[in-house]
Amino acid sequence: MRAFLSCLSVKKNKQKPRYQEAIILASETSFTVNEIKALYDLFKKLSNCIYDDSLIHKEEFHLALLRNSHKQNLFADRVFDLFDVKHNGVIEFEEFVRSLSIFHPNAPKEDKITFAFRLYDLRQTGYIEHEELKEMVLAILTESELTLSDEEVESIVNKTMMEADSKGDGKIDQEEWKELVEKNPALIKNMTLPYLKDITLAFPSFILNTDFEE
Amino acid sequence: PCFNAFDIISLSQGFDLSGLFEKD
């Protein structure tokens, strides 16, 4: 908790984006320039929680999501890995904004469907396979401290595979995933963050305190 | 069981990015 509370003290930033960069980001994402300013203050807090380097490390990401920097969570790891577009072990500000933009209520549904597919495609094969699905079900059961028998888990996974795998080849491709989401839109409900609709109103102090380089 | 596996998985705390926006 102490480490998390330290997030609240914004430290000196080392990678202050230029105003022009914010304009470009705004033009290429669902955010306005003011919202990107607000996101920058949020980013500064998150990225200096543990390491004072204005980069979000996995431990800092876990601390924000799970309130514990050392807690294991398959799904938080997957989200982090997708945000870390450069695959260099940290999330930079631009990666943070571009990835969060997919979670904006105004972002295209197609982008949300694709992002969710990539989250679930653990081995990045282009398919969600039976074993991956089972691994994720087992992970959420562990996370929730719930116990199901192997037969029950298999039954859930098999039923889902039968429902989604319309081509019958034993794996779920992007097209089948999209069809499944069209039938059950709630499957991507966690791909939309209402907070992002108007982050400047939700966090007005961010705007007041933000100092982009002109 | 009558749950879709993805319905269950989506309940993970690791997917709840609202945690990023909590002030304290």
PDB file of C-alpha atoms in Angstrom, chain A residues 24-199:
ATOM      1  CA  ILE A  24      -0.230  14.113 -33.643  1.00  0.00           C
ATOM      2  CA  LEU A  25      -1.324  11.599 -31.005  1.00  0.00           C
ATOM      3  CA  ALA A  26      -4.717  13.273 -30.791  1.00  0.00           C
ATOM      4  CA  SER A  27      -5.124  13.074 -34.551  1.00  0.00           C
ATOM      5  CA  GLU A  28      -4.318   9.369 -34.559  1.00  0.00           C
ATOM      6  CA  THR A  29      -6.293   8.253 -31.492  1.00  0.00           C
ATOM      7  CA  SER A  30      -9.726   8.743 -29.942  1.00  0.00           C
ATOM      8  CA  PHE A  31      -8.376  11.407 -27.561  1.00  0.00           C
ATOM      9  CA  THR A  32      -8.340  15.198 -27.708  1.00  0.00           C
ATOM     10  CA  VAL A  33      -5.158  17.130 -26.941  1.00  0.00           C
ATOM     11  CA  ASN A  34      -6.556  18.035 -23.515  1.00  0.00           C
ATOM     12  CA  GLU A  35      -7.325  14.398 -22.792  1.00  0.00           C
ATOM     13  CA  ILE A  36      -3.770  13.474 -23.773  1.00  0.00           C
ATOM     14  CA  LYS A  37      -2.521  16.084 -21.334  1.00  0.00           C
ATOM     15  CA  ALA A  38      -4.635  14.462 -18.630  1.00  0.00           C
ATOM     16  CA  LEU A  39      -3.309  11.045 -19.606  1.00  0.00           C
ATOM     17  CA  TYR A  40       0.222  12.396 -19.348  1.00  0.00           C
ATOM     18  CA  ASP A  41      -0.231  13.287 -15.696  1.00  0.00           C
ATOM     19  CA  LEU A  42      -1.753   9.875 -15.063  1.00  0.00           C
ATOM     20  CA  PHE A  43       1.189   8.293 -16.903  1.00  0.00           C
ATOM     21  CA  LYS A  44       3.680  10.263 -14.790  1.00  0.00           C
ATOM     22  CA  LYS A  45       2.130   8.923 -11.602  1.00  0.00           C
ATOM     23  CA  LEU A  46       2.007   5.336 -12.822  1.00  0.00           C
ATOM     24  CA  SER A  47       5.470   5.380 -14.349  1.00  0.00           C
ATOM     25  CA  ASN A  48       7.248   6.730 -11.286  1.00  0.00           C
ATOM     26  CA  CYS A  49       5.633   4.525  -8.663  1.00  0.00           C
ATOM     27  CA  ILE A  50       8.606   2.227  -8.204  1.00  0.00           C
ATOM     28  CA  TYR A  51      11.244   3.274 -10.736  1.00  0.00           C
ATOM     29  CA  ASP A  52      11.756   6.992 -11.213  1.00  0.00           C
ATOM     30  CA  ASP A  53      12.216   6.780 -14.977  1.00  0.00           C
ATOM     31  CA  SER A  54       8.879   7.811 -16.554  1.00  0.00           C
ATOM     32  CA  LEU A  55       8.424   4.364 -18.058  1.00  0.00           C
ATOM     33  CA  ILE A  56       5.786   1.934 -16.840  1.00  0.00           C
ATOM     34  CA  HIS A  57       7.459  -1.282 -15.747  1.00  0.00           C
ATOM     35  CA  LYS A  58       5.479  -4.491 -15.295  1.00  0.00           C
ATOM     36  CA  GLU A  59       5.671  -4.177 -11.501  1.00  0.00           C
ATOM     37  CA  GLU A  60       4.185  -0.674 -11.692  1.00  0.00           C
ATOM     38  CA  PHE A  61       1.423  -1.903 -13.985  1.00  0.00           C
ATOM     39  CA  HIS A  62       0.632  -4.729 -11.560  1.00  0.00           C
ATOM     40  CA  LEU A  63       0.672  -2.307  -8.648  1.00  0.00           C
ATOM     41  CA  ALA A  64      -1.937  -0.110 -10.328  1.00  0.00           C
ATOM     42  CA  LEU A  65      -4.195  -2.970 -11.430  1.00  0.00           C
ATOM     43  CA  LEU A  66      -3.759  -5.464  -8.641  1.00  0.00           C
ATOM     44  CA  ARG A  67      -2.555  -3.261  -5.738  1.00  0.00           C
ATOM     45  CA  ASN A  68       0.445  -5.563  -5.544  1.00  0.00           C
ATOM     46  CA  SER A  69       3.577  -5.331  -7.655  1.00  0.00           C
ATOM     47  CA  HIS A  70       4.556  -8.966  -7.119  1.00  0.00           C
ATOM     48  CA  LYS A  71       1.166 -10.620  -7.558  1.00  0.00           C
ATOM     49  CA  GLN A  72       1.050 -13.053 -10.470  1.00  0.00           C
ATOM     50  CA  ASN A  73      -1.757 -12.492 -12.950  1.00  0.00           C
ATOM     51  CA  LEU A  74      -1.764 -14.005 -16.422  1.00  0.00           C
ATOM     52  CA  PHE A  75      -4.207 -11.447 -17.778  1.00  0.00           C
ATOM     53  CA  ALA A  76      -2.446  -8.351 -16.425  1.00  0.00           C
ATOM     54  CA  ASP A  77       0.720  -9.737 -18.015  1.00  0.00           C
ATOM     55  CA  ARG A  78      -1.049 -10.164 -21.342  1.00  0.00           C
ATOM     56  CA  VAL A  79      -2.424  -6.605 -21.255  1.00  0.00           C
ATOM     57  CA  PHE A  80       1.037  -5.288 -20.360  1.00  0.00           C
ATOM     58  CA  ASP A  81       2.660  -7.223 -23.199  1.00  0.00           C
ATOM     59  CA  LEU A  82       0.191  -5.812 -25.728  1.00  0.00           C
ATOM     60  CA  PHE A  83       0.661  -2.266 -24.444  1.00  0.00           C
ATOM     61  CA  ASP A  84       4.434  -2.804 -24.745  1.00  0.00           C
ATOM     62  CA  VAL A  85       4.339  -2.551 -28.525  1.00  0.00           C
ATOM     63  CA  LYS A  86       8.142  -2.315 -28.846  1.00  0.00           C
ATOM     64  CA  HIS A  87       8.582  -5.394 -26.650  1.00  0.00           C
ATOM     65  CA  ASN A  88      11.307  -3.721 -24.624  1.00  0.00           C
ATOM     66  CA  GLY A  89       9.839  -4.538 -21.221  1.00  0.00           C
ATOM     67  CA  VAL A  90       8.356  -1.103 -20.489  1.00  0.00           C
ATOM     68  CA  ILE A  91       5.374   0.974 -21.616  1.00  0.00           C
ATOM     69  CA  GLU A  92       6.282   4.371 -23.000  1.00  0.00           C
ATOM     70  CA  PHE A  93       3.867   7.299 -23.041  1.00  0.00           C
ATOM     71  CA  GLU A  94       2.991   6.967 -26.714  1.00  0.00           C
ATOM     72  CA  GLU A  95       2.354   3.240 -26.323  1.00  0.00           C
ATOM     73  CA  PHE A  96       0.200   3.999 -23.274  1.00  0.00           C
ATOM     74  CA  VAL A  97      -1.951   6.516 -25.167  1.00  0.00           C
ATOM     75  CA  ARG A  98      -2.302   4.471 -28.347  1.00  0.00           C
ATOM     76  CA  SER A  99      -3.226   1.307 -26.438  1.00  0.00           C
ATOM     77  CA  LEU A 100      -5.651   3.043 -24.087  1.00  0.00           C
ATOM     78  CA  SER A 101      -7.290   4.635 -27.111  1.00  0.00           C
ATOM     79  CA  ILE A 102      -8.629   1.197 -28.058  1.00  0.00           C
ATOM     80  CA  PHE A 103     -10.498   1.212 -24.721  1.00  0.00           C
ATOM     81  CA  HIS A 104     -12.118   4.582 -25.466  1.00  0.00           C
ATOM     82  CA  PRO A 105     -15.913   4.365 -25.811  1.00  0.00           C
ATOM     83  CA  ASN A 106     -15.591   5.981 -29.238  1.00  0.00           C
ATOM     84  CA  ALA A 107     -12.923   3.585 -30.524  1.00  0.00           C
ATOM     85  CA  PRO A 108     -13.969   1.296 -33.408  1.00  0.00           C
ATOM     86  CA  LYS A 109     -15.510  -1.982 -32.288  1.00  0.00           C
ATOM     87  CA  GLU A 110     -13.273  -3.770 -34.792  1.00  0.00           C
ATOM     88  CA  ASP A 111     -10.197  -2.564 -32.900  1.00  0.00           C
ATOM     89  CA  LYS A 112     -11.636  -3.794 -29.604  1.00  0.00           C
ATOM     90  CA  ILE A 113     -12.448  -7.204 -31.086  1.00  0.00           C
ATOM     91  CA  THR A 114      -8.939  -7.523 -32.538  1.00  0.00           C
ATOM     92  CA  PHE A 115      -7.250  -6.441 -29.302  1.00  0.00           C
ATOM     93  CA  ALA A 116      -9.311  -8.929 -27.261  1.00  0.00           C
ATOM     94  CA  PHE A 117      -8.412 -11.712 -29.696  1.00  0.00           C
ATOM     95  CA  ARG A 118      -4.728 -10.914 -29.326  1.00  0.00           C
ATOM     96  CA  LEU A 119      -5.111 -10.980 -25.530  1.00  0.00           C
ATOM     97  CA  TYR A 120      -6.560 -14.463 -25.626  1.00  0.00           C
ATOM     98  CA  ASP A 121      -4.143 -15.756 -28.275  1.00  0.00           C
ATOM     99  CA  LEU A 122      -1.584 -16.507 -25.554  1.00  0.00           C
ATOM    100  CA  ARG A 123       0.966 -18.191 -27.816  1.00  0.00           C
ATOM    101  CA  GLN A 124       0.455 -15.710 -30.639  1.00  0.00           C
ATOM    102  CA  THR A 125      -0.309 -18.382 -33.205  1.00  0.00           C
ATOM    103  CA  GLY A 126      -3.209 -16.516 -34.767  1.00  0.00           C
ATOM    104  CA  TYR A 127      -5.672 -18.888 -33.116  1.00  0.00           C
ATOM    105  CA  ILE A 128      -7.215 -19.389 -29.701  1.00  0.00           C
ATOM    106  CA  GLU A 129      -6.798 -23.076 -29.062  1.00  0.00           C
ATOM    107  CA  HIS A 130      -8.324 -25.486 -26.575  1.00  0.00           C
ATOM    108  CA  GLU A 131      -5.263 -25.607 -24.350  1.00  0.00           C
ATOM    109  CA  GLU A 132      -4.946 -21.817 -24.231  1.00  0.00           C
ATOM    110  CA  LEU A 133      -8.597 -21.486 -23.296  1.00  0.00           C
ATOM    111  CA  LYS A 134      -8.201 -24.097 -20.589  1.00  0.00           C
ATOM    112  CA  GLU A 135      -5.070 -22.372 -19.283  1.00  0.00           C
ATOM    113  CA  MET A 136      -6.985 -19.090 -19.023  1.00  0.00           C
ATOM    114  CA  VAL A 137      -9.955 -20.712 -17.269  1.00  0.00           C
ATOM    115  CA  LEU A 138      -7.596 -22.353 -14.780  1.00  0.00           C
ATOM    116  CA  ALA A 139      -5.862 -18.986 -14.245  1.00  0.00           C
ATOM    117  CA  ILE A 140      -9.097 -17.170 -13.431  1.00  0.00           C
ATOM    118  CA  LEU A 141     -10.119 -19.985 -11.072  1.00  0.00           C
ATOM    119  CA  THR A 142      -6.793 -19.648  -9.261  1.00  0.00           C
ATOM    120  CA  GLU A 143      -7.125 -15.866  -9.174  1.00  0.00           C
ATOM    121  CA  SER A 144     -10.638 -16.165  -7.752  1.00  0.00           C
ATOM    122  CA  GLU A 145      -9.656 -18.958  -5.359  1.00  0.00           C
ATOM    123  CA  LEU A 146     -12.369 -21.124  -6.876  1.00  0.00           C
ATOM    124  CA  THR A 147     -12.098 -24.833  -7.429  1.00  0.00           C
ATOM    125  CA  LEU A 148     -13.649 -26.842 -10.226  1.00  0.00           C
ATOM    126  CA  SER A 149     -12.890 -30.411 -11.146  1.00  0.00           C
ATOM    127  CA  ASP A 150     -10.917 -31.069 -14.321  1.00  0.00           C
ATOM    128  CA  GLU A 151     -14.075 -32.550 -15.821  1.00  0.00           C
ATOM    129  CA  GLU A 152     -16.010 -29.341 -15.126  1.00  0.00           C
ATOM    130  CA  VAL A 153     -13.261 -27.178 -16.614  1.00  0.00           C
ATOM    131  CA  GLU A 154     -13.089 -29.410 -19.678  1.00  0.00           C
ATOM    132  CA  SER A 155     -16.839 -29.198 -20.041  1.00  0.00           C
ATOM    133  CA  ILE A 156     -16.785 -25.377 -19.979  1.00  0.00           C
ATOM    134  CA  VAL A 157     -13.901 -25.207 -22.454  1.00  0.00           C
ATOM    135  CA  ASN A 158     -15.407 -27.824 -24.774  1.00  0.00           C
ATOM    136  CA  LYS A 159     -18.768 -26.096 -24.801  1.00  0.00           C
ATOM    137  CA  THR A 160     -17.141 -22.757 -25.636  1.00  0.00           C
ATOM    138  CA  MET A 161     -15.009 -24.306 -28.362  1.00  0.00           C
ATOM    139  CA  MET A 162     -18.084 -25.941 -29.892  1.00  0.00           C
ATOM    140  CA  GLU A 163     -19.924 -22.630 -29.797  1.00  0.00           C
ATOM    141  CA  ALA A 164     -17.080 -20.617 -31.309  1.00  0.00           C
ATOM    142  CA  ASP A 165     -15.356 -23.039 -33.661  1.00  0.00           C
ATOM    143  CA  SER A 166     -17.833 -22.844 -36.521  1.00  0.00           C
ATOM    144  CA  LYS A 167     -15.291 -24.239 -38.998  1.00  0.00           C
ATOM    145  CA  GLY A 168     -14.749 -27.286 -36.816  1.00  0.00           C
ATOM    146  CA  ASP A 169     -10.967 -27.334 -37.020  1.00  0.00           C
ATOM    147  CA  GLY A 170     -10.446 -27.359 -33.268  1.00  0.00           C
ATOM    148  CA  LYS A 171      -9.321 -23.756 -32.897  1.00  0.00           C
ATOM    149  CA  ILE A 172     -10.828 -20.280 -32.956  1.00  0.00           C
ATOM    150  CA  ASP A 173      -9.585 -17.909 -35.638  1.00  0.00           C
ATOM    151  CA  GLN A 174     -10.193 -14.155 -35.815  1.00  0.00           C
ATOM    152  CA  GLU A 175     -13.227 -14.557 -38.042  1.00  0.00           C
ATOM    153  CA  GLU A 176     -14.843 -17.042 -35.674  1.00  0.00           C
ATOM    154  CA  TRP A 177     -13.977 -14.806 -32.714  1.00  0.00           C
ATOM    155  CA  LYS A 178     -15.666 -11.894 -34.416  1.00  0.00           C
ATOM    156  CA  GLU A 179     -18.788 -14.004 -35.062  1.00  0.00           C
ATOM    157  CA  LEU A 180     -18.844 -15.050 -31.405  1.00  0.00           C
ATOM    158  CA  VAL A 181     -18.588 -11.430 -30.248  1.00  0.00           C
ATOM    159  CA  GLU A 182     -21.362 -10.377 -32.624  1.00  0.00           C
ATOM    160  CA  LYS A 183     -23.588 -13.004 -30.979  1.00  0.00           C
ATOM    161  CA  ASN A 184     -22.443 -12.023 -27.479  1.00  0.00           C
ATOM    162  CA  PRO A 185     -21.249  -8.390 -27.358  1.00  0.00           C
ATOM    163  CA  ALA A 186     -20.690  -8.662 -23.605  1.00  0.00           C
ATOM    164  CA  LEU A 187     -17.524 -10.617 -24.405  1.00  0.00           C
ATOM    165  CA  ILE A 188     -15.747  -7.332 -25.123  1.00  0.00           C
ATOM    166  CA  LYS A 189     -17.374  -5.216 -22.427  1.00  0.00           C
ATOM    167  CA  ASN A 190     -14.060  -4.936 -20.601  1.00  0.00           C
ATOM    168  CA  MET A 191     -12.570  -3.426 -23.761  1.00  0.00           C
ATOM    169  CA  THR A 192     -14.398  -0.161 -23.047  1.00  0.00           C
ATOM    170  CA  LEU A 193     -13.432   2.159 -20.214  1.00  0.00           C
ATOM    171  CA  PRO A 194     -16.122   4.796 -19.565  1.00  0.00           C
ATOM    172  CA  TYR A 195     -13.476   6.800 -17.632  1.00  0.00           C
ATOM    173  CA  LEU A 196     -11.849   7.651 -20.943  1.00  0.00           C
ATOM    174  CA  LYS A 197     -14.952   9.322 -22.333  1.00  0.00           C
ATOM    175  CA  ASP A 198     -14.114  12.481 -20.498  1.00  0.00           C
ATOM    176  CA  ILE A 199     -10.989  12.015 -18.501  1.00  0.00           C
TER     177      ILE A 199
END
